[in-house]
CSV table of C-alpha atoms in Angstrom, one decimal:
chain,number,residue,atom,x,y,z
O,1,PRO,CA,-70.9,47.5,77.9
O,2,SER,CA,-74.3,48.3,76.4
O,3,THR,CA,-74.1,45.2,74.2
O,4,TRP,CA,-73.9,42.7,77.1
O,5,PRO,CA,-76.9,40.3,77.4
O,6,CYS,CA,-79.8,40.8,79.7
O,7,VAL,CA,-82.5,38.4,81.0
O,8,VAL,CA,-85.9,39.9,81.8
O,9,LYS,CA,-88.4,37.8,83.8
O,10,LEU,CA,-92.1,38.6,83.9
O,11,GLU,CA,-94.7,37.0,86.1
O,12,TYR,CA,-98.5,37.2,85.9
O,13,ARG,CA,-100.9,35.7,88.4
O,14,SER,CA,-104.6,35.3,87.9
O,15,PRO,CA,-106.8,37.5,90.2
O,16,ALA,CA,-108.9,34.3,90.7
O,17,PRO,CA,-106.5,31.5,91.6
O,18,ALA,CA,-109.3,28.9,91.9
O,19,GLU,CA,-110.1,29.5,88.2
O,20,VAL,CA,-106.6,28.9,86.8
O,21,LYS,CA,-106.6,26.1,84.3
O,22,GLU,CA,-102.9,26.1,83.3
O,23,HIS,CA,-99.6,27.7,84.0
O,24,LEU,CA,-97.8,28.8,80.9
O,25,TYR,CA,-94.0,29.1,80.8
O,26,LEU,CA,-93.0,31.4,77.9
O,27,VAL,CA,-89.5,32.0,76.5
O,28,GLY,CA,-88.8,34.8,74.0
O,29,LYS,CA,-85.7,35.3,71.8
O,30,GLY,CA,-84.6,38.9,72.1
O,31,VAL,CA,-81.6,39.3,69.8
O,32,THR,CA,-81.6,43.1,69.5
O,33,TYR,CA,-79.4,43.0,66.5
O,34,ASP,CA,-78.0,39.9,64.7
O,35,THR,CA,-74.8,40.4,62.7
O,36,GLY,CA,-74.3,36.7,62.6
O,37,GLY,CA,-71.4,37.1,64.9
O,38,ILE,CA,-68.1,35.6,63.8
O,39,THR,CA,-70.1,33.7,61.2
O,40,ILE,CA,-71.0,37.1,59.8
O,41,LYS,CA,-74.0,37.7,57.6
O,42,ILE,CA,-72.8,38.9,54.2
O,43,GLY,CA,-74.3,41.0,51.4
O,44,ALA,CA,-77.8,42.2,52.3
O,45,ALA,CA,-78.5,39.4,54.7
O,46,MET,CA,-78.0,41.7,57.7
O,47,ARG,CA,-80.7,44.0,56.6
O,48,GLY,CA,-83.7,43.9,59.0
O,49,MET,CA,-81.9,42.1,61.7
O,50,SER,CA,-83.1,44.7,64.2
O,51,ARG,CA,-86.3,42.6,64.1
O,52,ASP,CA,-84.6,39.5,65.6
O,53,LYS,CA,-86.0,40.4,69.0
O,54,LEU,CA,-89.7,40.1,68.0
O,55,GLY,CA,-90.1,36.7,69.7
O,56,ALA,CA,-89.3,38.4,73.1
O,57,CYS,CA,-91.4,41.4,72.1
O,58,GLY,CA,-94.4,39.2,71.3
O,59,VAL,CA,-94.2,37.4,74.6
O,60,ALA,CA,-93.9,40.7,76.5
O,61,GLY,CA,-96.9,42.0,74.5
O,62,PHE,CA,-99.0,38.9,75.4
O,63,VAL,CA,-98.1,39.3,79.1
O,64,LEU,CA,-99.1,43.0,79.0
O,65,ALA,CA,-102.4,42.3,77.3
O,66,THR,CA,-103.1,39.5,79.8
O,67,GLY,CA,-102.5,41.8,82.6
O,68,LEU,CA,-104.6,44.6,81.1
O,69,ILE,CA,-107.7,42.4,80.9
O,70,GLN,CA,-106.9,40.6,84.1
O,71,GLU,CA,-107.4,37.2,82.6
O,72,ARG,CA,-108.5,34.7,85.2
O,73,SER,CA,-107.7,31.3,83.6
O,74,VAL,CA,-103.9,31.4,83.3
O,75,ASP,CA,-100.8,32.1,85.3
O,76,LEU,CA,-97.7,33.2,83.3
O,77,SER,CA,-94.0,32.9,83.9
O,78,CYS,CA,-91.9,34.4,81.2
O,79,ILE,CA,-88.2,34.8,80.4
O,80,LEU,CA,-87.0,37.2,77.7
O,81,ALA,CA,-83.4,36.5,76.6
O,82,PHE,CA,-81.9,39.7,75.2
O,83,GLU,CA,-78.5,40.0,73.5
O,84,ARG,CA,-76.8,41.6,70.5
O,85,ASN,CA,-75.0,39.0,68.3
O,86,SER,CA,-71.9,41.0,67.5
O,87,ILE,CA,-68.3,40.6,66.5
O,88,GLY,CA,-65.7,41.5,69.2
O,89,PRO,CA,-63.2,40.1,71.6
O,90,ASN,CA,-65.9,38.4,73.7
O,91,ALA,CA,-67.7,36.9,70.6
O,92,LEU,CA,-68.6,33.2,70.6
O,93,LEU,CA,-66.4,31.2,68.2
O,94,PRO,CA,-67.1,28.1,66.1
O,95,ASP,CA,-65.4,25.0,67.6
O,96,GLU,CA,-66.0,26.2,71.2
O,97,VAL,CA,-67.8,23.9,73.6
O,98,VAL,CA,-70.1,25.5,76.1
O,99,VAL,CA,-72.0,23.8,78.9
O,100,SER,CA,-75.7,24.5,79.2
O,101,ARG,CA,-77.6,25.1,82.5
O,102,ALA,CA,-78.7,21.5,82.2
O,103,GLY,CA,-75.1,20.3,82.1
O,104,VAL,CA,-75.1,19.4,78.5
O,105,ARG,CA,-71.9,20.1,76.5
O,106,VAL,CA,-72.7,22.0,73.3
O,107,LEU,CA,-70.4,22.2,70.3
O,108,ILE,CA,-70.7,25.5,68.5
O,109,ASN,CA,-70.7,25.2,64.7
O,110,ASP,CA,-72.3,28.4,63.6
O,111,THR,CA,-72.5,31.7,65.6
O,112,ASP,CA,-75.4,32.8,63.3
O,113,ALA,CA,-77.5,30.1,65.0
O,114,GLU,CA,-77.6,32.1,68.2
O,115,GLY,CA,-81.3,32.1,68.8
O,116,ARG,CA,-81.5,28.5,69.9
O,117,LEU,CA,-78.6,29.1,72.3
O,118,VAL,CA,-80.1,32.2,74.1
O,119,MET,CA,-83.4,30.3,74.7
O,120,THR,CA,-81.9,27.0,75.9
O,121,ASP,CA,-81.0,28.0,79.4
O,122,PRO,CA,-84.3,29.8,80.0
O,123,VAL,CA,-86.1,26.7,78.8
O,124,ALA,CA,-84.0,24.6,81.3
O,125,GLU,CA,-85.0,27.0,84.1
O,126,CYS,CA,-88.7,26.6,83.2
O,127,ARG,CA,-88.3,22.8,83.2
O,128,GLU,CA,-86.7,23.0,86.7
O,129,ARG,CA,-89.6,25.2,87.9
O,130,ILE,CA,-92.2,22.9,86.6
O,131,VAL,CA,-90.5,19.9,88.2
O,132,ALA,CA,-90.2,21.7,91.5
O,133,ALA,CA,-93.8,22.9,91.5
O,134,ARG,CA,-95.0,19.3,90.8
O,135,ALA,CA,-92.8,18.1,93.7
O,136,GLN,CA,-94.6,20.5,96.0
O,137,GLY,CA,-98.0,19.2,95.0
O,138,ASP,CA,-99.0,21.7,92.3
O,139,SER,CA,-101.2,19.8,89.9
O,140,LYS,CA,-102.0,22.6,87.5
O,141,PRO,CA,-101.2,21.6,83.9
O,142,ALA,CA,-98.0,23.3,82.7
O,143,ALA,CA,-96.3,23.7,79.4
O,144,ILE,CA,-93.3,25.5,77.9
O,145,TYR,CA,-93.5,27.6,74.7
O,146,THR,CA,-90.6,29.4,72.9
O,147,ALA,CA,-91.3,32.2,70.5
O,148,ALA,CA,-88.6,33.3,68.1
O,149,THR,CA,-87.8,34.7,64.7
O,150,LEU,CA,-85.5,31.7,64.4
O,151,THR,CA,-85.0,30.5,60.9
O,152,GLY,CA,-85.2,31.5,57.2
O,153,HIS,CA,-86.1,28.0,56.5
O,154,VAL,CA,-89.6,28.5,57.9
O,155,ILE,CA,-90.2,31.2,55.4
O,156,ARG,CA,-89.0,29.0,52.6
O,157,ALA,CA,-91.3,26.3,53.8
O,158,TYR,CA,-94.5,28.3,54.5
O,159,GLY,CA,-94.0,31.9,53.2
O,160,TRP,CA,-95.2,34.6,55.6
O,161,TYR,CA,-96.8,32.2,58.1
O,162,GLY,CA,-95.4,31.0,61.4
O,163,ALA,CA,-94.9,27.4,62.4
O,164,THR,CA,-95.1,25.3,65.5
O,165,VAL,CA,-92.8,22.4,66.4
O,166,ALA,CA,-94.0,20.3,69.3
O,167,ASN,CA,-92.5,17.5,71.4
O,168,GLY,CA,-94.2,14.2,72.0
O,169,PRO,CA,-96.3,15.3,75.0
O,170,ALA,CA,-97.4,18.5,73.3
O,171,ARG,CA,-98.3,16.6,70.1
O,172,LYS,CA,-100.3,14.0,72.0
O,173,GLY,CA,-102.1,16.8,73.9
O,174,GLY,CA,-102.9,18.8,70.8
O,175,PHE,CA,-101.0,21.9,72.1
O,176,ASP,CA,-99.7,22.7,68.6
O,177,ARG,CA,-103.1,22.2,67.0
O,178,ARG,CA,-104.6,24.5,69.6
O,179,LEU,CA,-102.3,27.3,68.3
O,180,ALA,CA,-103.2,26.5,64.7
O,181,VAL,CA,-106.9,26.7,65.4
O,182,SER,CA,-106.6,30.0,67.3
O,183,GLY,CA,-104.3,31.5,64.7
O,184,LEU,CA,-106.7,30.8,61.9
O,185,ALA,CA,-109.6,32.3,63.9
O,186,TYR,CA,-107.7,35.5,64.9
O,187,GLY,CA,-105.9,36.2,61.6
O,188,ASP,CA,-102.4,34.9,62.6
O,189,PRO,CA,-102.3,31.5,61.0
O,190,PHE,CA,-99.7,28.9,62.0
O,191,GLU,CA,-98.6,25.6,60.3
O,192,ASN,CA,-98.0,22.6,62.5
O,193,SER,CA,-94.6,21.0,61.7
O,194,ILE,CA,-93.6,17.7,63.1
O,195,MET,CA,-90.2,16.7,64.6
O,196,ARG,CA,-88.8,13.4,63.3
O,197,ARG,CA,-86.0,11.2,64.6
O,198,GLU,CA,-83.7,12.7,61.9
O,199,ASP,CA,-83.9,16.0,63.7
O,200,TYR,CA,-82.5,14.5,66.8
O,201,SER,CA,-79.9,12.4,64.9
O,202,LEU,CA,-78.6,15.6,63.2
O,203,VAL,CA,-77.6,17.2,66.4
O,204,ALA,CA,-76.5,14.1,68.3
O,205,SER,CA,-72.8,14.0,69.0
O,206,LYS,CA,-70.6,11.4,67.2
O,207,THR,CA,-67.6,11.9,69.6
O,208,ASP,CA,-66.9,11.9,73.3
O,209,ARG,CA,-66.0,15.6,73.3
O,210,GLU,CA,-69.5,17.0,73.4
O,211,ASP,CA,-73.0,15.9,73.9
O,212,VAL,CA,-74.9,17.8,71.2
O,213,TYR,CA,-74.2,19.9,68.2
O,214,GLN,CA,-75.7,23.4,68.2
O,215,SER,CA,-76.2,23.3,64.4
O,216,ASN,CA,-74.5,22.4,61.2
O,217,ALA,CA,-72.4,25.0,59.4
O,218,HIS,CA,-74.9,25.9,56.7
O,219,PRO,CA,-77.8,28.4,56.6
O,220,SER,CA,-81.2,26.9,57.6
O,221,THR,CA,-82.4,27.6,54.1
O,222,GLN,CA,-79.8,25.2,52.7
O,223,THR,CA,-80.5,22.5,55.3
O,224,ASP,CA,-83.2,19.8,55.2
O,225,ARG,CA,-85.7,20.3,58.0
O,226,GLY,CA,-84.0,23.6,58.8
O,227,HIS,CA,-86.8,24.9,61.1
O,228,GLN,CA,-87.6,21.6,62.8
O,229,TYR,CA,-84.2,20.4,64.0
O,230,PRO,CA,-83.5,23.5,66.1
O,231,ALA,CA,-86.3,22.4,68.4
O,232,ALA,CA,-84.7,19.1,68.8
O,233,PHE,CA,-81.5,20.9,69.9
O,234,ILE,CA,-83.3,23.0,72.5
O,235,ILE,CA,-85.0,19.9,73.9
O,236,ARG,CA,-81.7,18.0,74.2
O,237,ALA,CA,-79.6,20.9,75.5
O,238,SER,CA,-82.1,22.0,78.0
O,239,GLY,CA,-82.7,18.6,79.5
O,240,LEU,CA,-86.3,18.4,78.2
O,241,ASP,CA,-85.5,15.1,76.6
O,242,LYS,CA,-85.9,13.6,80.0
O,243,HIS,CA,-89.5,14.6,80.0
O,244,SER,CA,-90.7,13.0,76.8
O,245,LEU,CA,-93.6,10.6,76.3
O,246,GLY,CA,-91.2,7.8,77.2
O,247,ALA,CA,-90.6,9.2,80.6
O,248,GLY,CA,-94.2,8.5,81.5
O,249,LEU,CA,-97.2,10.7,82.2
O,250,GLU,CA,-96.0,12.0,85.6
O,251,ALA,CA,-92.7,13.2,84.2
O,252,ALA,CA,-93.8,14.4,80.7
O,253,ILE,CA,-93.6,18.2,80.0
O,254,PRO,CA,-95.3,19.6,76.9
O,255,PHE,CA,-93.1,21.9,74.8
O,256,VAL,CA,-94.0,23.9,71.7
O,257,HIS,CA,-91.4,25.9,69.7
O,258,VAL,CA,-93.1,28.7,67.8
O,259,ASP,CA,-91.1,30.1,64.8
O,260,ILE,CA,-92.4,33.5,63.8
O,261,ALA,CA,-89.7,34.4,61.3
O,262,GLY,CA,-92.4,34.5,58.7
O,263,SER,CA,-95.3,35.9,60.6
O,264,ALA,CA,-93.6,38.6,62.7
O,265,GLU,CA,-93.6,40.9,59.6
O,266,ASP,CA,-96.1,41.5,56.9
O,267,GLY,CA,-93.7,40.7,54.0
O,268,VAL,CA,-94.4,44.0,52.2
O,269,GLU,CA,-91.4,46.3,51.8
O,270,PRO,CA,-92.4,50.0,51.5
O,271,GLY,CA,-89.8,51.2,49.0
O,272,LEU,CA,-86.4,50.8,50.7
O,273,GLY,CA,-87.9,50.6,54.2
O,274,LEU,CA,-88.5,47.6,56.4
O,275,CYS,CA,-91.7,45.5,56.5
O,276,ALA,CA,-94.4,46.4,59.0
O,277,ILE,CA,-94.5,44.4,62.3
O,278,THR,CA,-97.6,42.3,62.8
O,279,GLY,CA,-97.5,41.6,66.6
O,280,SER,CA,-97.5,37.8,66.0
O,281,PRO,CA,-98.0,35.6,68.1
O,282,VAL,CA,-100.0,37.9,70.5
O,283,ALA,CA,-103.4,37.3,68.9
O,284,THR,CA,-102.8,33.6,68.5
O,285,PHE,CA,-101.7,33.2,72.1
O,286,ALA,CA,-104.7,35.3,73.3
O,287,GLY,CA,-107.2,33.2,71.4
O,288,ALA,CA,-105.6,29.9,72.5
O,289,PHE,CA,-105.0,30.7,76.2
O,290,TRP,CA,-107.6,33.3,77.3
O,291,SER,CA,-111.0,32.0,78.5
O,292,LYS,CA,-113.7,32.7,76.0
């Protein structure tokens, strides 16, 4: 069927391997249309959900632009997770438990929180690839970034601006601040949000039947820290929690979640039409990752 999911992998390698400063692993949410699934969006909430793929589109745009200029300072490995969140006989159901690529049991509470699910296994694959590369002696700095129109909460918090949510290694290394500085310079500003222990506590299982909760049963706009805690879920379900600051410098993997629900569109509705698309976070990524 045309609505089945599809994973697209893109690789870019610098034409000057000796000049590569870092290897970026980018994951993009590509929900081609989001009905909410069984937890269906009601009223006018479904309007504009053809735009729920703009995280994957932004990652693809950045890879294309990097290739066009033949940037020498970075290597890129990208996974774009495409699906349509629909209602049907194969639809995911609340109360189901699914097992992630990392072997983590995930209890589904809200099928309209699908974005974090489609990105989790790609993040786990990126984690595996970084660990394998390090084991083979690759000493290039590596980090994982997710880009997604993930939550309405980020719009409630910051308006038409994006937000970064970084794990401990990325916060310590200033990875999120790097995006904020670049975004400000290139007209695509980002706010730096911070994960707290409450974000991990919210998704931590309280029974022996699952390891982590995918979400609560409420919209992000009605949830405290609604755009921060999804990053904690991705970290836990992908196995990145084993690569925190507590794991030591050798094992740590920087991770930055980039929520572009606010910045992917310009926020101006032309009559009854949809808002214009901005291309975020392409300019921010270019400013942050290309050599000057």
